[in-house]
Short mmCIF file of C-alpha atoms in Angstrom, two decimals:
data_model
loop_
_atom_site.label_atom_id
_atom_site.label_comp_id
_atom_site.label_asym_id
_atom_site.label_seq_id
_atom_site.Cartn_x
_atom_site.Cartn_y
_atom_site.Cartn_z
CA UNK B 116 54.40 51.22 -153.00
CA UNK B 117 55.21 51.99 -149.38
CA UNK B 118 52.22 53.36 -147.26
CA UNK B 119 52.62 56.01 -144.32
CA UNK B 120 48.60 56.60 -144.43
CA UNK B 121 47.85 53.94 -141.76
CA UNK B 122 51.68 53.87 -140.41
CA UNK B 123 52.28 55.68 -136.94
CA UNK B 124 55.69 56.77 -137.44
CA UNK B 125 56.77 59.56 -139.68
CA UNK B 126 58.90 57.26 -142.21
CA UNK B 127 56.60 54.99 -144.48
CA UNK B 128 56.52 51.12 -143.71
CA UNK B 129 58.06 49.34 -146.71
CA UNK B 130 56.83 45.90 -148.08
CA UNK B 131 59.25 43.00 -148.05
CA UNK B 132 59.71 43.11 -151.90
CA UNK B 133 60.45 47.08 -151.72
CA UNK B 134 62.95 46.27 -148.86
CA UNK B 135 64.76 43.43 -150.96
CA UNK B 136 65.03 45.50 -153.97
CA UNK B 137 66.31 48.53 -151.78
CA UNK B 138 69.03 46.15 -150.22
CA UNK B 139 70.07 44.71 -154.41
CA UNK B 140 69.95 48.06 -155.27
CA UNK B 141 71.94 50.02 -153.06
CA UNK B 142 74.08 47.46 -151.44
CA UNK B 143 74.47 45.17 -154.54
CA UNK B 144 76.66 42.04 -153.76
CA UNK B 145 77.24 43.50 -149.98
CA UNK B 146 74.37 41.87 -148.49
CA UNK B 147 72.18 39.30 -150.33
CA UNK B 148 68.70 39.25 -149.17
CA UNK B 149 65.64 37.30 -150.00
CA UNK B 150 61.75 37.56 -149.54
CA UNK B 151 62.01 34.50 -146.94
CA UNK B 152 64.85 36.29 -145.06
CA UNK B 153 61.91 39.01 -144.46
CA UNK B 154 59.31 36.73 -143.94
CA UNK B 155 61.00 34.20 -142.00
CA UNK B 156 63.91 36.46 -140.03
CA UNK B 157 66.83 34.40 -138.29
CA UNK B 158 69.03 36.34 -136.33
CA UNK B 159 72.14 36.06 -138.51
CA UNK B 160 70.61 37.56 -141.12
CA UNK B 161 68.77 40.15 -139.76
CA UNK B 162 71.65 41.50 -137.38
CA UNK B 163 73.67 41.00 -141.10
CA UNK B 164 71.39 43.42 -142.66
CA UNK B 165 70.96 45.78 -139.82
CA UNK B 166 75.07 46.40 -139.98
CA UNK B 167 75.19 47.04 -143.48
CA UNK B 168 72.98 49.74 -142.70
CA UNK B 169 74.74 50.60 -139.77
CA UNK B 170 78.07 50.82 -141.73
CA UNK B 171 76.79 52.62 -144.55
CA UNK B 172 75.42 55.56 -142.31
CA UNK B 173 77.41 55.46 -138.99
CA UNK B 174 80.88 53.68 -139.69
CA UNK B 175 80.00 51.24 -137.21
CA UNK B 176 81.37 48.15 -137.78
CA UNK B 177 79.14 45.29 -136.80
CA UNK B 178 82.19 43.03 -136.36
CA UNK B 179 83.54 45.07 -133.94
CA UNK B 180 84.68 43.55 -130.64
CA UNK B 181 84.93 46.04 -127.78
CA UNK B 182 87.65 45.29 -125.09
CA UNK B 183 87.51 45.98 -121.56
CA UNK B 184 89.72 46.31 -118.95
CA UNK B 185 87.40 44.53 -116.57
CA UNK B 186 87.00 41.40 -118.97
CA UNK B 187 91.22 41.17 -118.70
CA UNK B 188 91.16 39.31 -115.52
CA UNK B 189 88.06 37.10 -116.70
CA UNK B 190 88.28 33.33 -116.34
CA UNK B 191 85.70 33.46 -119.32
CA UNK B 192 86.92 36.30 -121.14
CA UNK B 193 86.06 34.93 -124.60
CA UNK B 194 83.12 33.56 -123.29
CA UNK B 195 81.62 36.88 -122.85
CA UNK B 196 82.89 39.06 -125.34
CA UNK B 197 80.66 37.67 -128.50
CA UNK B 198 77.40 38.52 -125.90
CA UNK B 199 78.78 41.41 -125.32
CA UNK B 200 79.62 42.67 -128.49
CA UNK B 201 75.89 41.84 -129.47
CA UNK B 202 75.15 44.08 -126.42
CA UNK B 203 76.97 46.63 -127.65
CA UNK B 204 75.49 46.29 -131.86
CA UNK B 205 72.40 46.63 -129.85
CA UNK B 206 72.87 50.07 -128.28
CA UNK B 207 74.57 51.30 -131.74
CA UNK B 208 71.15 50.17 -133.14
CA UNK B 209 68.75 51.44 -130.54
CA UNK B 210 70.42 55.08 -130.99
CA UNK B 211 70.25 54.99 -134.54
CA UNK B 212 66.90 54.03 -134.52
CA UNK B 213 65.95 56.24 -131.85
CA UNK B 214 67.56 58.92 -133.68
CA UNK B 215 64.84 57.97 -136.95
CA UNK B 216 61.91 57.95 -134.42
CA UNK B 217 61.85 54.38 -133.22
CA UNK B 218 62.07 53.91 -129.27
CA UNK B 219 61.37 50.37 -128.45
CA UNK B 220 64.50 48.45 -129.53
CA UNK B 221 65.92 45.98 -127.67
CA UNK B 222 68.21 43.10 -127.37
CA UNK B 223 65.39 40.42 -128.74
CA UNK B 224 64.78 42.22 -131.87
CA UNK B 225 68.77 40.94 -132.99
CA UNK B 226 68.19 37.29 -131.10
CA UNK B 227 64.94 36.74 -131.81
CA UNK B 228 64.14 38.67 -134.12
CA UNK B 229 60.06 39.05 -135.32
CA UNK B 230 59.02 39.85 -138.80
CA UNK B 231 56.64 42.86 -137.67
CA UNK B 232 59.20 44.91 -136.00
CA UNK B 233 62.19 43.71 -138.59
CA UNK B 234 60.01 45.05 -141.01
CA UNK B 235 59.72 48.43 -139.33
CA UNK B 236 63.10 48.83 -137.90
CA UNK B 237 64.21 47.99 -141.77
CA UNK B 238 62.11 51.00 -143.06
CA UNK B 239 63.12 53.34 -140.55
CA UNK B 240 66.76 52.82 -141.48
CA UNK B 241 66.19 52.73 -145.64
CA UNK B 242 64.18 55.81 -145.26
CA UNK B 243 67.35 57.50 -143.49
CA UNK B 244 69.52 55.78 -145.85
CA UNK B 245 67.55 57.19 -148.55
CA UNK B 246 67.82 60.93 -146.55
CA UNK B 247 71.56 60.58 -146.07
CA UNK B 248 72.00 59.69 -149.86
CA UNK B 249 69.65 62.24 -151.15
CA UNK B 250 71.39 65.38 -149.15
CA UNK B 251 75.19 64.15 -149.03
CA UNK B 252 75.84 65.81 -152.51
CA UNK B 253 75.16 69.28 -149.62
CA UNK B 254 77.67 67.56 -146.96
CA UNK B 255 80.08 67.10 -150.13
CA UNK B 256 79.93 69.89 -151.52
CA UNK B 257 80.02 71.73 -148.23
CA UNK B 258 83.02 70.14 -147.23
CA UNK B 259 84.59 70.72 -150.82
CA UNK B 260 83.71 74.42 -150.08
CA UNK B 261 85.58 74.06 -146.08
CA UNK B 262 88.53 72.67 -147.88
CA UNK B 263 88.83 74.91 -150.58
CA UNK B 264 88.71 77.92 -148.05
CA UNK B 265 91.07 76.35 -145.85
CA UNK B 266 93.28 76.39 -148.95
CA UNK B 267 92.68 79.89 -149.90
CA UNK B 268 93.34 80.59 -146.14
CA UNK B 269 96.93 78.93 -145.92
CA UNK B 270 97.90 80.47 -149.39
CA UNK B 271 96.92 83.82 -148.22
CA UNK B 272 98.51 83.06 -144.66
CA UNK B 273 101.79 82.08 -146.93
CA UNK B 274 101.05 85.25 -149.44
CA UNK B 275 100.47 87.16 -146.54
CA UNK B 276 104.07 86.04 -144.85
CA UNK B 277 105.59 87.34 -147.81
CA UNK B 278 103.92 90.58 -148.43
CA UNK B 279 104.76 90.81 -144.59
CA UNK B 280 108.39 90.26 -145.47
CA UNK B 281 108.30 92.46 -148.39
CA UNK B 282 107.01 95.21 -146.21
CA UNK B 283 109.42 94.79 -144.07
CA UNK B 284 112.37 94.77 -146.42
CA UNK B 285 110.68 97.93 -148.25
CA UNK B 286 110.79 99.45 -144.84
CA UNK B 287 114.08 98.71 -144.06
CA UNK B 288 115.09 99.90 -147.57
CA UNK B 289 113.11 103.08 -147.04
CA UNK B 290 115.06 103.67 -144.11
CA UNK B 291 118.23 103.32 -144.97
CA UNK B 292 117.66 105.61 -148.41
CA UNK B 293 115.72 107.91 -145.95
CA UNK B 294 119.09 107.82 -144.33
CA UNK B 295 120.90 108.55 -147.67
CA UNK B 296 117.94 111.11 -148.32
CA UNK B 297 118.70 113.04 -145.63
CA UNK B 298 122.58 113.42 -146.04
CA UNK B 299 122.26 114.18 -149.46
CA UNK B 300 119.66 116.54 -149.24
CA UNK B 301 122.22 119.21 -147.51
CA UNK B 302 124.73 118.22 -150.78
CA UNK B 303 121.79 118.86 -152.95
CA UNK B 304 120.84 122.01 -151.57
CA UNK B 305 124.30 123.70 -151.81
CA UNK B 306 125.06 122.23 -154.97
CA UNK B 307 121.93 123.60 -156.15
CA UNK B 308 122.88 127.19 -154.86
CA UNK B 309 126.06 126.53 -156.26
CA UNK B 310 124.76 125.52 -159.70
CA UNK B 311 122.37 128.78 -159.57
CA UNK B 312 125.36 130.97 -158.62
CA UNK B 313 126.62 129.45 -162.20
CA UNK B 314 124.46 129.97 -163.76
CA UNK B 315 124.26 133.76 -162.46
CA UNK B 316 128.05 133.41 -163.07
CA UNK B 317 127.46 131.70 -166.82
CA UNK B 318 124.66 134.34 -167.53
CA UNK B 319 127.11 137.34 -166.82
CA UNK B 320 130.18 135.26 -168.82
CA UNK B 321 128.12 134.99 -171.67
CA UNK B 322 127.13 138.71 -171.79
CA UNK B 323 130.67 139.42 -171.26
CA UNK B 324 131.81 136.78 -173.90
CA UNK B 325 128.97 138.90 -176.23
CA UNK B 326 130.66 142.12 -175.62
CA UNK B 327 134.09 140.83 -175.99
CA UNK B 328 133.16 139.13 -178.98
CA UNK B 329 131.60 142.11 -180.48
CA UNK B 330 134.61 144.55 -179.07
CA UNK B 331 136.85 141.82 -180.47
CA UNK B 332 134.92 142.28 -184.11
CA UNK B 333 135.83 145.90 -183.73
CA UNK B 334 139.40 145.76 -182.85
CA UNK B 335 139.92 142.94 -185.97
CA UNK B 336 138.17 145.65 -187.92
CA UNK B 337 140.33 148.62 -186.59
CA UNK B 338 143.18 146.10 -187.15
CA UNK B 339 142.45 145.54 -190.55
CA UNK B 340 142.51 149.03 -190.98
CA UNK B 341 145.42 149.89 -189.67
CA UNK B 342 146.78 147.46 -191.89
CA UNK B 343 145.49 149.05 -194.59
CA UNK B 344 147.12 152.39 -192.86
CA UNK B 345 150.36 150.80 -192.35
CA UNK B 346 149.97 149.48 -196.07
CA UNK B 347 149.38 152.98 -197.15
CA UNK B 348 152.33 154.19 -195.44
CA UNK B 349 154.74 151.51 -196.51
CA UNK B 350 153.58 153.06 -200.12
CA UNK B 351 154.56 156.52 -198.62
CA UNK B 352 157.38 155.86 -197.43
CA UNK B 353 158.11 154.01 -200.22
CA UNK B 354 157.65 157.38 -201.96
CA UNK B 355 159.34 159.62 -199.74
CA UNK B 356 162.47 157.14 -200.07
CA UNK B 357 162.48 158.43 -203.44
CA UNK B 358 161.71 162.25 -202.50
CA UNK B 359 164.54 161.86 -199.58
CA UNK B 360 167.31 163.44 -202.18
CA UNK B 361 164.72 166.34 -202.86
CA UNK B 362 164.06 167.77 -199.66
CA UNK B 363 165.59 165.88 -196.67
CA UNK B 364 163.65 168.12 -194.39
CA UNK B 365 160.18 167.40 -194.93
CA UNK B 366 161.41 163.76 -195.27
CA UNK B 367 162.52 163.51 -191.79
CA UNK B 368 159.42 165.42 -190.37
CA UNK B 369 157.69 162.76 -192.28
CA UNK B 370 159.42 160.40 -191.22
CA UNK B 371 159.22 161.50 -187.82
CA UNK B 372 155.64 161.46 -187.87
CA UNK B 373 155.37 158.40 -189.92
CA UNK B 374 157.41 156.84 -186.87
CA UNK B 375 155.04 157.82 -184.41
CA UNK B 376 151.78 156.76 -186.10
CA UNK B 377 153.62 153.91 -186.34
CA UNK B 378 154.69 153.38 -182.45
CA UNK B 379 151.26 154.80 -181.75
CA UNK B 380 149.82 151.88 -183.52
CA UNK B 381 152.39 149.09 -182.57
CA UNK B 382 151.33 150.27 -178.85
CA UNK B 383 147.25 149.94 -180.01
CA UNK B 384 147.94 146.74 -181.09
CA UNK B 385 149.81 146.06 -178.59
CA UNK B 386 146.88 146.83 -175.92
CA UNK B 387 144.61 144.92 -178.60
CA UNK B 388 146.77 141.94 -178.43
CA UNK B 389 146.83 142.10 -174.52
CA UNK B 390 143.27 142.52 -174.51
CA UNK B 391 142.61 139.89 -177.10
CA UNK B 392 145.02 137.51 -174.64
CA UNK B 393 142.76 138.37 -171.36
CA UNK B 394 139.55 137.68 -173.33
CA UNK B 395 141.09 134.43 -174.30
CA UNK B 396 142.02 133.34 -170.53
CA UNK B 397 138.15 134.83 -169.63
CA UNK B 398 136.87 132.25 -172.51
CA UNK B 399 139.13 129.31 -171.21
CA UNK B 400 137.62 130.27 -167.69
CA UNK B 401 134.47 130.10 -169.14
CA UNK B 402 134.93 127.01 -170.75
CA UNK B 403 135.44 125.31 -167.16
CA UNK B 404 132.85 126.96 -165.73
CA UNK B 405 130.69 125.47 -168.45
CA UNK B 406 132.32 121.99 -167.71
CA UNK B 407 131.67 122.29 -164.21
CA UNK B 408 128.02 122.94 -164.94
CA UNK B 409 127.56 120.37 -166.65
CA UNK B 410 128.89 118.41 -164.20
CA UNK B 411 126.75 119.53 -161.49
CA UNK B 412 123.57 119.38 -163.94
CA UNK B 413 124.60 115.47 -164.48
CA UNK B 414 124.84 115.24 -160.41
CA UNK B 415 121.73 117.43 -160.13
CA UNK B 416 119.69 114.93 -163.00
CA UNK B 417 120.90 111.72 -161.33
CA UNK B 418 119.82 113.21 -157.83
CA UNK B 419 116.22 113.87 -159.70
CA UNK B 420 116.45 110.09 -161.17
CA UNK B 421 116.90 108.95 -157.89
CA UNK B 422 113.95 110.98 -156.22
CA UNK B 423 111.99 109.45 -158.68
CA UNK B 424 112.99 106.01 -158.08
CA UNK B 425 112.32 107.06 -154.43
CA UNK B 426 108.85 108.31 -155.26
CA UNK B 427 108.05 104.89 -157.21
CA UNK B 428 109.05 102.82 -154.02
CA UNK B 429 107.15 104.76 -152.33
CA UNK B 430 103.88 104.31 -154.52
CA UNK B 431 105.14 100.56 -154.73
CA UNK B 432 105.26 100.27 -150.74
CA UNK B 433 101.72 102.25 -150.88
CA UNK B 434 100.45 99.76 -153.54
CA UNK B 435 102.10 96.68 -151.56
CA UNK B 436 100.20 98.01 -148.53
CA UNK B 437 96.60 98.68 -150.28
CA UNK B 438 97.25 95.02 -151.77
CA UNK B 439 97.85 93.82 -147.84
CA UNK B 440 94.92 95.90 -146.26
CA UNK B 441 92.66 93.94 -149.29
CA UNK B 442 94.05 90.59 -147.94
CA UNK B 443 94.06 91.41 -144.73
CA UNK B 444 89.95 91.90 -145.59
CA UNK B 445 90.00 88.74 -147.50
CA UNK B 446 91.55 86.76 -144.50
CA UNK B 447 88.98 88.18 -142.48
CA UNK B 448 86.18 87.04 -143.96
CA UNK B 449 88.15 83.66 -144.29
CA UNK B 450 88.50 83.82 -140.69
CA UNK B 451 85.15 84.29 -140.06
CA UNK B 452 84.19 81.54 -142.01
CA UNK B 453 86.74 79.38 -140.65
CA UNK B 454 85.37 80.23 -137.11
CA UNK B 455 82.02 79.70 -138.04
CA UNK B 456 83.32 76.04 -139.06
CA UNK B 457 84.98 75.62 -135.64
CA UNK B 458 81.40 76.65 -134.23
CA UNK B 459 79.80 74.27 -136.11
CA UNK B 460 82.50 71.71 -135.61
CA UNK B 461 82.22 72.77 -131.73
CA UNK B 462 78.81 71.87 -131.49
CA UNK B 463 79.12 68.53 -133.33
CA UNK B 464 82.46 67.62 -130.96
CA UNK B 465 79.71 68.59 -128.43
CA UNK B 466 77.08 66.34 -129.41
CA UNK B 467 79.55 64.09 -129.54
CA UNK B 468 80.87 64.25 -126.54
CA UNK B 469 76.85 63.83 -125.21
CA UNK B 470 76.34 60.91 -127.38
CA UNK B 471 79.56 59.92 -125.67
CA UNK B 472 78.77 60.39 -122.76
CA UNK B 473 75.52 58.83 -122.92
CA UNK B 474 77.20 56.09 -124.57
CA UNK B 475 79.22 55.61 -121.40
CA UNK B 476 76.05 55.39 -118.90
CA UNK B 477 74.52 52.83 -121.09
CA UNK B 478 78.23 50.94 -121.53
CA UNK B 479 78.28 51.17 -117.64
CA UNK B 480 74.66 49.79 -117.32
CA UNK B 481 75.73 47.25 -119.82
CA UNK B 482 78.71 46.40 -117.70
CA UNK B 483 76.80 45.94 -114.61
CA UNK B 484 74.05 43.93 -116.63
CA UNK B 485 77.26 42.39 -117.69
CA UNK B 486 78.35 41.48 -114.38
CA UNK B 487 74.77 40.42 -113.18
CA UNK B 488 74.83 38.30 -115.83
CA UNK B 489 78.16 36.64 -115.18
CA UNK B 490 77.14 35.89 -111.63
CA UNK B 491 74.26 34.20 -113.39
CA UNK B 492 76.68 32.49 -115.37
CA UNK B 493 78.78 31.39 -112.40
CA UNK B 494 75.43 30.11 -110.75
CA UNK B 495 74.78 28.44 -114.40
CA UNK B 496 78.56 27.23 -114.05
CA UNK B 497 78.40 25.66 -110.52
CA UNK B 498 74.47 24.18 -111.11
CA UNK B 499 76.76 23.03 -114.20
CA UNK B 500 79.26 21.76 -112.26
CA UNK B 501 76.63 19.69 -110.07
CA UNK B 502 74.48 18.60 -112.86
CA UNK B 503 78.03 17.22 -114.29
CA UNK B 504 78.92 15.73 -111.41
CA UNK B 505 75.13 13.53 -110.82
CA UNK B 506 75.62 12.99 -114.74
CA UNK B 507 78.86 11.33 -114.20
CA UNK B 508 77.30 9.18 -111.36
CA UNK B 509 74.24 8.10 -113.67
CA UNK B 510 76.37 7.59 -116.23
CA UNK B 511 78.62 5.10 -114.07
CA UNK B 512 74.84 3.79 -113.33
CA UNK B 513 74.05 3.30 -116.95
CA UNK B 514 77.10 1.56 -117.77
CA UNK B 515 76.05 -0.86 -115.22
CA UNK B 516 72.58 -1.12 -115.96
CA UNK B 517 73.76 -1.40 -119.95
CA UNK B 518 76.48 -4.35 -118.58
CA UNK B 519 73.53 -5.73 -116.61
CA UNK B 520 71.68 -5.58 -119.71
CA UNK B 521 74.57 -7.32 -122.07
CA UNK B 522 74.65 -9.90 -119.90
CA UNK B 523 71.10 -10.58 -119.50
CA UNK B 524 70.48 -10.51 -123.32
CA UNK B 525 73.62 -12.89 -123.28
CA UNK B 526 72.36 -15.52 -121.40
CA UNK B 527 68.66 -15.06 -122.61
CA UNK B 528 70.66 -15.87 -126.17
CA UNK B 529 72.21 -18.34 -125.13
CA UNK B 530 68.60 -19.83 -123.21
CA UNK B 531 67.14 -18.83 -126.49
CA UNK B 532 69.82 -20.86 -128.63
CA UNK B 533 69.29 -23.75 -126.21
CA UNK B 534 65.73 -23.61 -126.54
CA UNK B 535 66.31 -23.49 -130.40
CA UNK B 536 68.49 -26.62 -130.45
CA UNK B 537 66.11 -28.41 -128.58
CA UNK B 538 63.33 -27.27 -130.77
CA UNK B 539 65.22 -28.53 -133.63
CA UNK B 540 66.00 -32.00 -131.83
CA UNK B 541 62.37 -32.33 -131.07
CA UNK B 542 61.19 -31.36 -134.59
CA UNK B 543 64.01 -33.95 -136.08
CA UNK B 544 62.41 -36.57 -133.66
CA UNK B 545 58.99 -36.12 -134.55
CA UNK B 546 59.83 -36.14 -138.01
CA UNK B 547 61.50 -39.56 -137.51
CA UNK B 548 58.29 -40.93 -135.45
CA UNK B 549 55.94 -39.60 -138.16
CA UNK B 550 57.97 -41.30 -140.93
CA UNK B 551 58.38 -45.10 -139.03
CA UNK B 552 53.85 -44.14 -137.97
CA UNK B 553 53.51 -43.85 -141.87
CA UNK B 554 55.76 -46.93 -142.69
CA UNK B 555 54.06 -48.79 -139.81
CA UNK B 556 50.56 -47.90 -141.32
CA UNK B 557 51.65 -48.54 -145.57
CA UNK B 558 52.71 -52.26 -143.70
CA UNK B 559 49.14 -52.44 -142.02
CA UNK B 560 47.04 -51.25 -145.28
CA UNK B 561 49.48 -53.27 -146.92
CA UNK B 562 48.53 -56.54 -145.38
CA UNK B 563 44.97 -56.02 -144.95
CA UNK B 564 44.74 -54.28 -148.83
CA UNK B 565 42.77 -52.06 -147.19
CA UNK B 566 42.76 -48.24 -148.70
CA UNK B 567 41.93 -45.78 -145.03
CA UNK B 568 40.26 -42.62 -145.59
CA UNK B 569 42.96 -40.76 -144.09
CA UNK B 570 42.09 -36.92 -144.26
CA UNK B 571 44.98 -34.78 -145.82
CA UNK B 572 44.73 -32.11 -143.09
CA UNK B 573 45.39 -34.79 -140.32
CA UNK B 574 48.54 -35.86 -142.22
CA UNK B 575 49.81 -32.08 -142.82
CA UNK B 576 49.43 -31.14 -138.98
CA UNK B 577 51.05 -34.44 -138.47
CA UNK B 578 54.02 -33.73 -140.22
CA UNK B 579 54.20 -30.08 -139.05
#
């Protein structure tokens, strides 16, 4: 377990085995790491793990290369941009790590790297690594939340475009039949005088049409009964024919009066007929005047239909503009939201225009320890350059010492092969003279049969 009891920095200090299983865990066949890499830190590896880390919570790519304008007209342009892309991993690191509470990071921690301070800068970054992944479910899900308001916001921007456009056809529409509106309501309001004289007119028709009708039942009626009258006195006269021979006098007074009862009542029913005929035009009159009423009640119920339809777009245009005012709210609290994201975003584009910024003042203080060190290097290069040049000269100095030296151990060879030769001569010769000494001597013991005492160790360091 990590321990922050005895550590001075608010993030614990991990073991190495807790920092190798972090690294297989959470980076698992991204970077490999080992115990001994811990232990025993070489710069590749270390400054391999530290951009992992870097990547993972930054972006920062550790194989970044920066270019410079300055570095353009550079004799050693490549030279100096894999130092100075270290330089620049280096301030990337240092913020970071600055950032999680560690200030003393520096250029030797990546190039020479010590197991003490790996081992610390290596916690501080798993701990934040271990922050960032515990609270980016919030940066998620607020983001999910920016993006699904910005969505609502365009689709009510778009809805609200349309209701706009509705609106403004309705109002055009409302215009024009405001337009129509007003020249019919003139029409309307003489044909409804008109239809009420009418119906003044119908109501007075029909009470005449009553009365006719009723004075027309009692002139059928008196009809009738003159009928029967003139019925009667068809029968009379019928009888009086038959009287006529019997007294012509009182015939033709009858008849006489007979005659006139008879005009009197071809002349009633004359004036009945006449009467009958005006009643008939007044009933035919009446008849159109119905018709026309009708008419003017169809005009009169249409006119009403199309109030109503007026009144509906109206509540419709009402309803359209409630509906509106509600977005309207809705986009207003969407705006404020969506300002209180540019706020936010504000002050992050702020920070990082400060981190920028400081950024620049170290990348210019790394450009001028940049150019202090290439004048080093060009001091380096010319010392180089002079070191090269006595090199070459001791060089052409060794090649003739080393000749000197061939040609000595040529002729001591040769001396030595000489000697050799000789040697071999001289052993050949004494090899001979020991042979004709022992010959000499078996002829002496020979002829005196005398067997010497010769020791064996005289004879061997003879022959040697």
């Amino acid at each position: 377990m990590a321990s922050t009891v005895n550590s001075p920095y608010a993030f614990p200090i991990l073991n190495q085995v807790e920092i190798v299983d972090f690294f297989k865990q959470r980076f698992p066949g991204i970077a490999y790491v080992t115990v001994d890499d811990i232990k025993k830190p070489q710069a590749r590896n270390i400054k391999r793990l530290y951009a992992v880390l870097l990547e993972s919570l930054t972006g920062f790519d550790g194989n970044y290369q920066p270019r410079f304008d300055a570095l353009e007209n550079c004799q050693f342009a490549d030279s100096v941009q894999e130092p100075l892309a270290v330089v620049v991993f280096s301030m990337v690191l240092s913020k970071v790590l600055k950032d999680c509470g560690v200030n003393d990071v520096y250029l030797d921690d990546i190039l020479t790297p010590s197991r003490k301070k790996t081992i610390r800068n290596l916690s501080a970054l798993i701990n934040f690594q271990r922050f960032v992944d515990s609270q980016i479910h919030i940066f998620e899900e607020s983001a999910a939340v920016a993006e699904t308001l910005n969505n609502q916001h365009q689709q009510l921007q778009c809805k609200t475009q349309e209701l706009e456009q509705r609106i403004t056809n309705l109002k055009a529409k409302k215009a024009m039949e405001d337009v129509k509106l007003k020249e019919l309501l003139p029409q309307v309001e003489s044909v409804e005088e008109e239809l009420s004289q009418y119906d003044e007119q119908q109501k007075k028709l029909n009470l005449e049409l009553s009365d006719l009708k009723l004075a027309t039942s009692e002139k059928d009626s008196h009809v009738i009964k003159l009928r029967k009258t003139k019925t009667e006195l068809e029968k009379i006269v019928e009888k009086q024919k038959q009287q006529i021979v019997a007294s012509p006098e009182k015939l033709k007074q009858t008849l006489t009066s007979i005659t006139t009862g008879i005009t009197d009542c071809t002349k009633e029913i004359d004036e009945k007929r006449h009467k009958i005929e005006k009643i008939v035009e007044k009933i035919n009159e009446l008849s159109l005047y119905t018709e026309a009423s009708e008419e003017l009640t169809s005009v009169c119920k249409s006119t009403a239909n199309e109030m109503n339809k007026y009144r509906e777009h109206i509540r419709e245009y009402e309803s359209v503009v409630d509906s509106r005012n509600d977005k309207n709210d809705a986009l207003r609290e969407l705006n404020l939201n969506v300002q209180s994201l540019e706020r936010e975003l504000k002050s992050k584009r702020e920070r990082l225009t400060s981190t920028k910024s400081e950024n620049r003042a170290k990348l210019i203080r790394v450009e001028k320890l940049v150019d202090g060190k290439r004048a080093e290097l060009t001091e380096v290069k010319n010392k180089w350059h002079e070191d090269n040049e006595n090199a070459i000269a001791l060089s052409h100095e060794l090649e003739t010492v080393k000749s000197e030296i061939e040609r000595s151990r040529s002729e001591h060879a040769t001396k030595i092969k000489k000697a050799e030769d000789a040697y071999e001569i001289l052993l050949a010769e004494l090899d001979n003279y020991h042979r004709n000494l022992a010959d000499s001597w078996q002829k002496v013991t020979d002829s005196a049969r005398i067997q010497p005492n010769i020791p064996e160790d005289s004879l061997t360091s003879h022959e040697l």
